[in-house]
Amino acid sequence: MSGPRLRLLREPLGLVRGLQAFFSIFAFATVGGYGGAVSFRISCFGQSNVTVTAPFAYPFRLNEATFSPSLTGLCNGTWPRDLHLVGDFSSSARFFVAVAVLAFLASMAALGLYLGYLHLYRGAGGRLPLLDLVATVALSFLWLVSSSAWAKALGDVKTSTAASLPGCPQLNVTCSPAGVTPMGSLNVSVIFGFLNLLLWVGSSWFVYKETEFHRPAPPAATPTA
C-alpha cells in the first residue's frame, strides 16, 4: 500500500473509521460474551441448607433461566413447580449487537473504499460521498436507538436479578441471596454504545466535507471576446 494511502489513516476521515471499527468490536463483545448467574441459599426447618443457581447469558431471556437443583424437591414441596427468573430482554440485546456488527462491517467497508479507491470516491460526481453521508447518519441514528434501548434493558436485567425468590419468606423456610455475577462488562457495553454514537455523529461532519454541498461552486467561465 502506497504512502499517500497510508497517510489517510492519520487524517480524520480515515482515522475515525478505524476507531469506529475498533470500538464496535468492544460493543458487541461485551454483550455477546457475557455469562452470569443468580444464586439463593435456602434453609428449611430440619434440613441442610441448599444453594440454588439460575445461570443466564446473552441474549438475556431470563424467563428461560431455571434454578438448579430443582426447587420442587426442597422444603417438602413448598414450590410446586420450577422457578424461572423474570423478563425477556433479548430484543434489545440482539438489536444492540446487530447494530454493532453492522457498524463494524460498514466502517471496514468505508475504510477499504478510502484506502483502495479514493480517486473514485472523490471523482464520482459526489455520488459516493453522498451515499457515505446517508449511511453515516443512518448508523448514527441506529446507535442512538440501540444504545438507549440496551441501557433501559440492562437496568431491567439488574432489577430482575436483584428480586427476591418467589415463595419466600414462608413458615420454616428462609431464602437469602447468595450472590449475582457482577455486570461491570455490561455497564461498559452501554458506555461503548454511546461512545460509538459520538464517533458516528462526529464522522458525519468529515464525510459531509467530501460532498458537493460543502465544496465551493466552480467559478463561472468568462465569455471570450
PDB file of C-alpha atoms in Angstrom:
ATOM      1  CA  MET A   1       0.000   0.000   0.000  1.00  0.00           C
ATOM      2  CA  SER A   2       1.404   3.347  -1.035  1.00  0.00           C
ATOM      3  CA  GLY A   3       2.460   6.091   1.333  1.00  0.00           C
ATOM      4  CA  PRO A   4      -0.294   8.596   0.387  1.00  0.00           C
ATOM      5  CA  ARG A   5      -2.948   5.981   1.099  1.00  0.00           C
ATOM      6  CA  LEU A   6      -1.443   5.129   4.456  1.00  0.00           C
ATOM      7  CA  ARG A   7      -1.402   8.814   5.335  1.00  0.00           C
ATOM      8  CA  LEU A   8      -5.187   8.753   5.028  1.00  0.00           C
ATOM      9  CA  LEU A   9      -5.268   6.718   8.248  1.00  0.00           C
ATOM     10  CA  ARG A  10      -3.873   9.757  10.063  1.00  0.00           C
ATOM     11  CA  GLU A  11      -6.455  12.084   8.546  1.00  0.00           C
ATOM     12  CA  PRO A  12      -9.841  12.494  10.290  1.00  0.00           C
ATOM     13  CA  LEU A  13     -11.771  10.746   7.503  1.00  0.00           C
ATOM     14  CA  GLY A  14      -9.768   7.534   7.778  1.00  0.00           C
ATOM     15  CA  LEU A  15      -8.840   7.741  11.461  1.00  0.00           C
ATOM     16  CA  VAL A  16     -12.434   7.966  12.661  1.00  0.00           C
ATOM     17  CA  ARG A  17     -13.438   4.955  10.549  1.00  0.00           C
ATOM     18  CA  GLY A  18     -10.675   2.936  12.170  1.00  0.00           C
ATOM     19  CA  LEU A  19     -11.837   3.998  15.637  1.00  0.00           C
ATOM     20  CA  GLN A  20     -15.412   3.084  14.762  1.00  0.00           C
ATOM     21  CA  ALA A  21     -14.385  -0.425  13.761  1.00  0.00           C
ATOM     22  CA  PHE A  22     -12.266  -0.799  16.901  1.00  0.00           C
ATOM     23  CA  PHE A  23     -14.907   0.322  19.406  1.00  0.00           C
ATOM     24  CA  SER A  24     -17.759  -1.513  17.711  1.00  0.00           C
ATOM     25  CA  ILE A  25     -15.887  -4.762  18.399  1.00  0.00           C
ATOM     26  CA  PHE A  26     -15.854  -3.981  22.109  1.00  0.00           C
ATOM     27  CA  ALA A  27     -19.543  -3.039  22.000  1.00  0.00           C
ATOM     28  CA  PHE A  28     -20.790  -6.395  20.728  1.00  0.00           C
ATOM     29  CA  ALA A  29     -18.123  -8.459  22.502  1.00  0.00           C
ATOM     30  CA  THR A  30     -19.009  -7.149  25.972  1.00  0.00           C
ATOM     31  CA  VAL A  31     -22.677  -8.042  25.445  1.00  0.00           C
ATOM     32  CA  GLY A  32     -22.444 -11.212  23.373  1.00  0.00           C
ATOM     33  CA  GLY A  33     -19.722 -12.737  25.545  1.00  0.00           C
ATOM     34  CA  TYR A  34     -21.397 -12.180  28.907  1.00  0.00           C
ATOM     35  CA  GLY A  35     -22.499 -15.025  31.157  1.00  0.00           C
ATOM     36  CA  GLY A  36     -23.717 -14.797  34.745  1.00  0.00           C
ATOM     37  CA  ALA A  37     -25.864 -16.424  37.394  1.00  0.00           C
ATOM     38  CA  VAL A  38     -28.180 -15.646  40.314  1.00  0.00           C
ATOM     39  CA  SER A  39     -27.903 -17.733  43.477  1.00  0.00           C
ATOM     40  CA  PHE A  40     -30.042 -18.119  46.615  1.00  0.00           C
ATOM     41  CA  ARG A  41     -29.369 -20.024  49.820  1.00  0.00           C
ATOM     42  CA  ILE A  42     -32.454 -21.899  51.022  1.00  0.00           C
ATOM     43  CA  SER A  43     -32.832 -23.053  54.616  1.00  0.00           C
ATOM     44  CA  CYS A  44     -35.634 -25.468  55.506  1.00  0.00           C
ATOM     45  CA  PHE A  45     -36.535 -26.483  59.051  1.00  0.00           C
ATOM     46  CA  GLY A  46     -34.826 -29.742  59.929  1.00  0.00           C
ATOM     47  CA  GLN A  47     -32.892 -29.913  56.623  1.00  0.00           C
ATOM     48  CA  SER A  48     -29.445 -28.835  55.480  1.00  0.00           C
ATOM     49  CA  ASN A  49     -29.004 -25.586  53.570  1.00  0.00           C
ATOM     50  CA  VAL A  50     -29.126 -25.776  49.786  1.00  0.00           C
ATOM     51  CA  THR A  51     -27.832 -23.212  47.266  1.00  0.00           C
ATOM     52  CA  VAL A  52     -29.812 -22.943  44.030  1.00  0.00           C
ATOM     53  CA  THR A  53     -28.434 -21.149  40.966  1.00  0.00           C
ATOM     54  CA  ALA A  54     -30.034 -19.836  37.788  1.00  0.00           C
ATOM     55  CA  PRO A  55     -27.468 -19.153  35.025  1.00  0.00           C
ATOM     56  CA  PHE A  56     -28.201 -16.603  32.328  1.00  0.00           C
ATOM     57  CA  ALA A  57     -26.341 -15.166  29.351  1.00  0.00           C
ATOM     58  CA  TYR A  58     -26.821 -13.336  26.053  1.00  0.00           C
ATOM     59  CA  PRO A  59     -29.472 -12.807  24.682  1.00  0.00           C
ATOM     60  CA  PHE A  60     -30.841 -12.423  28.234  1.00  0.00           C
ATOM     61  CA  ARG A  61     -34.014 -14.448  28.102  1.00  0.00           C
ATOM     62  CA  LEU A  62     -34.241 -14.535  31.871  1.00  0.00           C
ATOM     63  CA  ASN A  63     -37.651 -16.176  31.778  1.00  0.00           C
ATOM     64  CA  GLU A  64     -35.909 -19.301  30.466  1.00  0.00           C
ATOM     65  CA  ALA A  65     -33.282 -19.378  33.239  1.00  0.00           C
ATOM     66  CA  THR A  66     -34.258 -22.164  35.661  1.00  0.00           C
ATOM     67  CA  PHE A  67     -32.895 -22.635  39.156  1.00  0.00           C
ATOM     68  CA  SER A  68     -30.815 -25.741  39.724  1.00  0.00           C
ATOM     69  CA  PRO A  69     -31.154 -28.019  41.622  1.00  0.00           C
ATOM     70  CA  SER A  70     -34.905 -28.012  41.146  1.00  0.00           C
ATOM     71  CA  LEU A  71     -36.831 -26.301  43.924  1.00  0.00           C
ATOM     72  CA  THR A  72     -39.688 -28.792  43.594  1.00  0.00           C
ATOM     73  CA  GLY A  73     -37.804 -31.285  45.760  1.00  0.00           C
ATOM     74  CA  LEU A  74     -36.924 -28.804  48.512  1.00  0.00           C
ATOM     75  CA  CYS A  75     -38.695 -27.934  51.764  1.00  0.00           C
ATOM     76  CA  ASN A  76     -41.383 -30.602  51.475  1.00  0.00           C
ATOM     77  CA  GLY A  77     -42.899 -29.281  48.267  1.00  0.00           C
ATOM     78  CA  THR A  78     -43.001 -25.578  49.136  1.00  0.00           C
ATOM     79  CA  TRP A  79     -42.561 -24.819  45.437  1.00  0.00           C
ATOM     80  CA  PRO A  80     -44.934 -26.928  43.312  1.00  0.00           C
ATOM     81  CA  ARG A  81     -43.061 -26.165  40.072  1.00  0.00           C
ATOM     82  CA  ASP A  82     -39.662 -24.994  38.861  1.00  0.00           C
ATOM     83  CA  LEU A  83     -38.923 -21.288  39.178  1.00  0.00           C
ATOM     84  CA  HIS A  84     -37.537 -19.019  36.489  1.00  0.00           C
ATOM     85  CA  LEU A  85     -36.118 -15.531  36.508  1.00  0.00           C
ATOM     86  CA  VAL A  86     -38.425 -12.799  35.236  1.00  0.00           C
ATOM     87  CA  GLY A  87     -38.185 -10.934  31.938  1.00  0.00           C
ATOM     88  CA  ASP A  88     -37.162 -11.373  28.301  1.00  0.00           C
ATOM     89  CA  PHE A  89     -34.688  -8.713  27.166  1.00  0.00           C
ATOM     90  CA  SER A  90     -33.424 -10.496  24.067  1.00  0.00           C
ATOM     91  CA  SER A  91     -34.859  -7.982  21.587  1.00  0.00           C
ATOM     92  CA  SER A  92     -32.881  -5.036  22.983  1.00  0.00           C
ATOM     93  CA  ALA A  93     -29.700  -7.084  23.410  1.00  0.00           C
ATOM     94  CA  ARG A  94     -29.850  -8.540  19.906  1.00  0.00           C
ATOM     95  CA  PHE A  95     -30.643  -5.171  18.378  1.00  0.00           C
ATOM     96  CA  PHE A  96     -27.614  -3.631  20.090  1.00  0.00           C
ATOM     97  CA  VAL A  97     -25.311  -6.440  18.942  1.00  0.00           C
ATOM     98  CA  ALA A  98     -26.711  -6.335  15.399  1.00  0.00           C
ATOM     99  CA  VAL A  99     -26.073  -2.590  15.143  1.00  0.00           C
ATOM    100  CA  ALA A 100     -22.543  -3.052  16.474  1.00  0.00           C
ATOM    101  CA  VAL A 101     -21.781  -5.763  13.920  1.00  0.00           C
ATOM    102  CA  LEU A 102     -23.336  -3.711  11.114  1.00  0.00           C
ATOM    103  CA  ALA A 103     -21.309  -0.661  12.166  1.00  0.00           C
ATOM    104  CA  PHE A 104     -18.118  -2.720  12.165  1.00  0.00           C
ATOM    105  CA  LEU A 105     -18.769  -4.009   8.645  1.00  0.00           C
ATOM    106  CA  ALA A 106     -19.767  -0.558   7.379  1.00  0.00           C
ATOM    107  CA  SER A 107     -16.710   1.156   8.847  1.00  0.00           C
ATOM    108  CA  MET A 108     -14.367  -1.504   7.429  1.00  0.00           C
ATOM    109  CA  ALA A 109     -16.020  -1.243   4.011  1.00  0.00           C
ATOM    110  CA  ALA A 110     -15.716   2.549   4.060  1.00  0.00           C
ATOM    111  CA  LEU A 111     -12.092   2.335   5.164  1.00  0.00           C
ATOM    112  CA  GLY A 112     -11.334  -0.102   2.359  1.00  0.00           C
ATOM    113  CA  LEU A 113     -13.006   2.251  -0.113  1.00  0.00           C
ATOM    114  CA  TYR A 114     -10.938   5.200   1.110  1.00  0.00           C
ATOM    115  CA  LEU A 115      -7.655   3.311   1.003  1.00  0.00           C
ATOM    116  CA  GLY A 116      -8.162   1.478  -2.261  1.00  0.00           C
ATOM    117  CA  TYR A 117     -10.415   3.674  -4.363  1.00  0.00           C
ATOM    118  CA  LEU A 118     -10.113   7.200  -3.015  1.00  0.00           C
ATOM    119  CA  HIS A 119      -9.749   8.571  -6.535  1.00  0.00           C
ATOM    120  CA  LEU A 120     -13.093   7.051  -7.466  1.00  0.00           C
ATOM    121  CA  TYR A 121     -14.660   8.155  -4.190  1.00  0.00           C
ATOM    122  CA  ARG A 122     -13.746  11.781  -4.795  1.00  0.00           C
ATOM    123  CA  GLY A 123     -14.219  11.672  -8.542  1.00  0.00           C
ATOM    124  CA  ALA A 124     -17.648  10.088  -8.894  1.00  0.00           C
ATOM    125  CA  GLY A 125     -19.513  13.350  -9.207  1.00  0.00           C
ATOM    126  CA  GLY A 126     -20.295  13.484  -5.494  1.00  0.00           C
ATOM    127  CA  ARG A 127     -22.490  10.364  -5.517  1.00  0.00           C
ATOM    128  CA  LEU A 128     -20.291   8.138  -3.369  1.00  0.00           C
ATOM    129  CA  PRO A 129     -19.664  10.767  -0.657  1.00  0.00           C
ATOM    130  CA  LEU A 130     -23.406  11.470  -0.569  1.00  0.00           C
ATOM    131  CA  LEU A 131     -24.209   7.766  -0.116  1.00  0.00           C
ATOM    132  CA  ASP A 132     -21.499   7.618   2.533  1.00  0.00           C
ATOM    133  CA  LEU A 133     -23.108  10.539   4.359  1.00  0.00           C
ATOM    134  CA  VAL A 134     -26.563   8.941   4.262  1.00  0.00           C
ATOM    135  CA  ALA A 135     -25.174   5.664   5.651  1.00  0.00           C
ATOM    136  CA  THR A 136     -23.263   7.513   8.366  1.00  0.00           C
ATOM    137  CA  VAL A 137     -26.337   9.442   9.501  1.00  0.00           C
ATOM    138  CA  ALA A 138     -28.451   6.256   9.441  1.00  0.00           C
ATOM    139  CA  LEU A 139     -25.944   4.367  11.589  1.00  0.00           C
ATOM    140  CA  SER A 140     -25.723   7.303  13.981  1.00  0.00           C
ATOM    141  CA  PHE A 141     -29.482   7.051  14.470  1.00  0.00           C
ATOM    142  CA  LEU A 142     -29.289   3.266  14.940  1.00  0.00           C
ATOM    143  CA  TRP A 143     -26.583   3.693  17.586  1.00  0.00           C
ATOM    144  CA  LEU A 144     -28.777   6.199  19.428  1.00  0.00           C
ATOM    145  CA  VAL A 145     -31.814   3.925  19.435  1.00  0.00           C
ATOM    146  CA  SER A 146     -29.987   0.672  20.198  1.00  0.00           C
ATOM    147  CA  SER A 147     -27.808   2.138  22.965  1.00  0.00           C
ATOM    148  CA  SER A 148     -30.804   3.753  24.643  1.00  0.00           C
ATOM    149  CA  ALA A 149     -32.844   0.548  24.389  1.00  0.00           C
ATOM    150  CA  TRP A 150     -29.995  -1.569  25.733  1.00  0.00           C
ATOM    151  CA  ALA A 151     -29.339   0.836  28.630  1.00  0.00           C
ATOM    152  CA  LYS A 152     -33.018   0.535  29.630  1.00  0.00           C
ATOM    153  CA  ALA A 153     -32.964  -3.256  29.238  1.00  0.00           C
ATOM    154  CA  LEU A 154     -29.808  -3.544  31.332  1.00  0.00           C
ATOM    155  CA  GLY A 155     -31.494  -1.655  34.147  1.00  0.00           C
ATOM    156  CA  ASP A 156     -34.387  -4.121  33.955  1.00  0.00           C
ATOM    157  CA  VAL A 157     -31.954  -7.065  33.975  1.00  0.00           C
ATOM    158  CA  LYS A 158     -30.400  -5.739  37.189  1.00  0.00           C
ATOM    159  CA  THR A 159     -33.841  -5.278  38.752  1.00  0.00           C
ATOM    160  CA  SER A 160     -34.901  -8.797  37.824  1.00  0.00           C
ATOM    161  CA  THR A 161     -31.744 -10.461  39.117  1.00  0.00           C
ATOM    162  CA  ALA A 162     -31.917  -8.466  42.376  1.00  0.00           C
ATOM    163  CA  ALA A 163     -35.507  -9.537  43.149  1.00  0.00           C
ATOM    164  CA  SER A 164     -36.293 -11.924  45.970  1.00  0.00           C
ATOM    165  CA  LEU A 165     -37.041 -15.571  45.335  1.00  0.00           C
ATOM    166  CA  PRO A 166     -40.789 -16.177  44.827  1.00  0.00           C
ATOM    167  CA  GLY A 167     -42.393 -18.205  47.624  1.00  0.00           C
ATOM    168  CA  CYS A 168     -40.240 -16.698  50.392  1.00  0.00           C
ATOM    169  CA  PRO A 169     -40.499 -15.968  53.187  1.00  0.00           C
ATOM    170  CA  GLN A 170     -42.760 -18.722  54.483  1.00  0.00           C
ATOM    171  CA  LEU A 171     -43.059 -20.524  57.758  1.00  0.00           C
ATOM    172  CA  ASN A 172     -39.966 -22.674  58.429  1.00  0.00           C
ATOM    173  CA  VAL A 173     -38.430 -21.599  55.072  1.00  0.00           C
ATOM    174  CA  THR A 174     -35.721 -18.953  54.723  1.00  0.00           C
ATOM    175  CA  CYS A 175     -34.312 -17.710  51.432  1.00  0.00           C
ATOM    176  CA  SER A 176     -31.325 -15.403  51.361  1.00  0.00           C
ATOM    177  CA  PRO A 177     -29.436 -14.039  48.334  1.00  0.00           C
ATOM    178  CA  ALA A 178     -26.154 -15.843  47.720  1.00  0.00           C
ATOM    179  CA  GLY A 179     -24.832 -13.529  45.025  1.00  0.00           C
ATOM    180  CA  VAL A 180     -25.227 -12.254  41.474  1.00  0.00           C
ATOM    181  CA  THR A 181     -22.445 -12.250  38.901  1.00  0.00           C
ATOM    182  CA  PRO A 182     -21.067  -8.692  38.539  1.00  0.00           C
ATOM    183  CA  MET A 183     -22.299  -6.845  35.467  1.00  0.00           C
ATOM    184  CA  GLY A 184     -19.404  -4.445  35.054  1.00  0.00           C
ATOM    185  CA  SER A 185     -18.784  -5.533  31.478  1.00  0.00           C
ATOM    186  CA  LEU A 186     -22.420  -4.856  30.620  1.00  0.00           C
ATOM    187  CA  ASN A 187     -22.117  -1.370  32.086  1.00  0.00           C
ATOM    188  CA  VAL A 188     -19.070  -0.864  29.875  1.00  0.00           C
ATOM    189  CA  SER A 189     -21.073  -2.023  26.851  1.00  0.00           C
ATOM    190  CA  VAL A 190     -23.506   0.861  27.353  1.00  0.00           C
ATOM    191  CA  ILE A 191     -20.561   3.277  27.514  1.00  0.00           C
ATOM    192  CA  PHE A 192     -19.175   1.809  24.283  1.00  0.00           C
ATOM    193  CA  GLY A 193     -22.589   2.175  22.684  1.00  0.00           C
ATOM    194  CA  PHE A 194     -22.807   5.899  23.336  1.00  0.00           C
ATOM    195  CA  LEU A 195     -19.132   6.331  22.502  1.00  0.00           C
ATOM    196  CA  ASN A 196     -19.814   4.784  19.106  1.00  0.00           C
ATOM    197  CA  LEU A 197     -22.743   7.159  18.744  1.00  0.00           C
ATOM    198  CA  LEU A 198     -20.417  10.128  19.264  1.00  0.00           C
ATOM    199  CA  LEU A 199     -17.906   8.708  16.774  1.00  0.00           C
ATOM    200  CA  TRP A 200     -20.521   8.228  14.074  1.00  0.00           C
ATOM    201  CA  VAL A 201     -22.106  11.621  14.643  1.00  0.00           C
ATOM    202  CA  GLY A 202     -18.670  13.240  14.537  1.00  0.00           C
ATOM    203  CA  SER A 203     -17.671  11.385  11.378  1.00  0.00           C
ATOM    204  CA  SER A 204     -20.722  12.733   9.568  1.00  0.00           C
ATOM    205  CA  TRP A 205     -19.039  16.145   9.502  1.00  0.00           C
ATOM    206  CA  PHE A 206     -15.904  14.799   7.841  1.00  0.00           C
ATOM    207  CA  VAL A 207     -17.971  12.892   5.294  1.00  0.00           C
ATOM    208  CA  TYR A 208     -20.091  15.966   4.678  1.00  0.00           C
ATOM    209  CA  LYS A 209     -16.932  17.886   3.781  1.00  0.00           C
ATOM    210  CA  GLU A 210     -16.360  15.386   0.957  1.00  0.00           C
ATOM    211  CA  THR A 211     -19.764  16.040  -0.599  1.00  0.00           C
ATOM    212  CA  GLU A 212     -20.574  18.637  -3.207  1.00  0.00           C
ATOM    213  CA  PHE A 213     -22.668  20.546  -0.654  1.00  0.00           C
ATOM    214  CA  HIS A 214     -19.515  21.632   1.178  1.00  0.00           C
ATOM    215  CA  ARG A 215     -17.268  22.217  -1.790  1.00  0.00           C
ATOM    216  CA  PRO A 216     -17.319  25.721  -3.258  1.00  0.00           C
ATOM    217  CA  ALA A 217     -19.027  26.100  -6.593  1.00  0.00           C
ATOM    218  CA  PRO A 218     -16.624  26.251  -9.557  1.00  0.00           C
ATOM    219  CA  PRO A 219     -16.073  29.783 -10.940  1.00  0.00           C
ATOM    220  CA  ALA A 220     -18.207  30.733 -13.871  1.00  0.00           C
ATOM    221  CA  ALA A 221     -16.438  30.696 -17.198  1.00  0.00           C
ATOM    222  CA  THR A 222     -15.839  34.164 -18.631  1.00  0.00           C
ATOM    223  CA  PRO A 223     -17.055  34.564 -22.200  1.00  0.00           C
ATOM    224  CA  THR A 224     -14.383  35.086 -24.794  1.00  0.00           C
ATOM    225  CA  ALA A 225     -14.374  38.237 -26.907  1.00  0.00           C
TER     226      ALA A 225
END
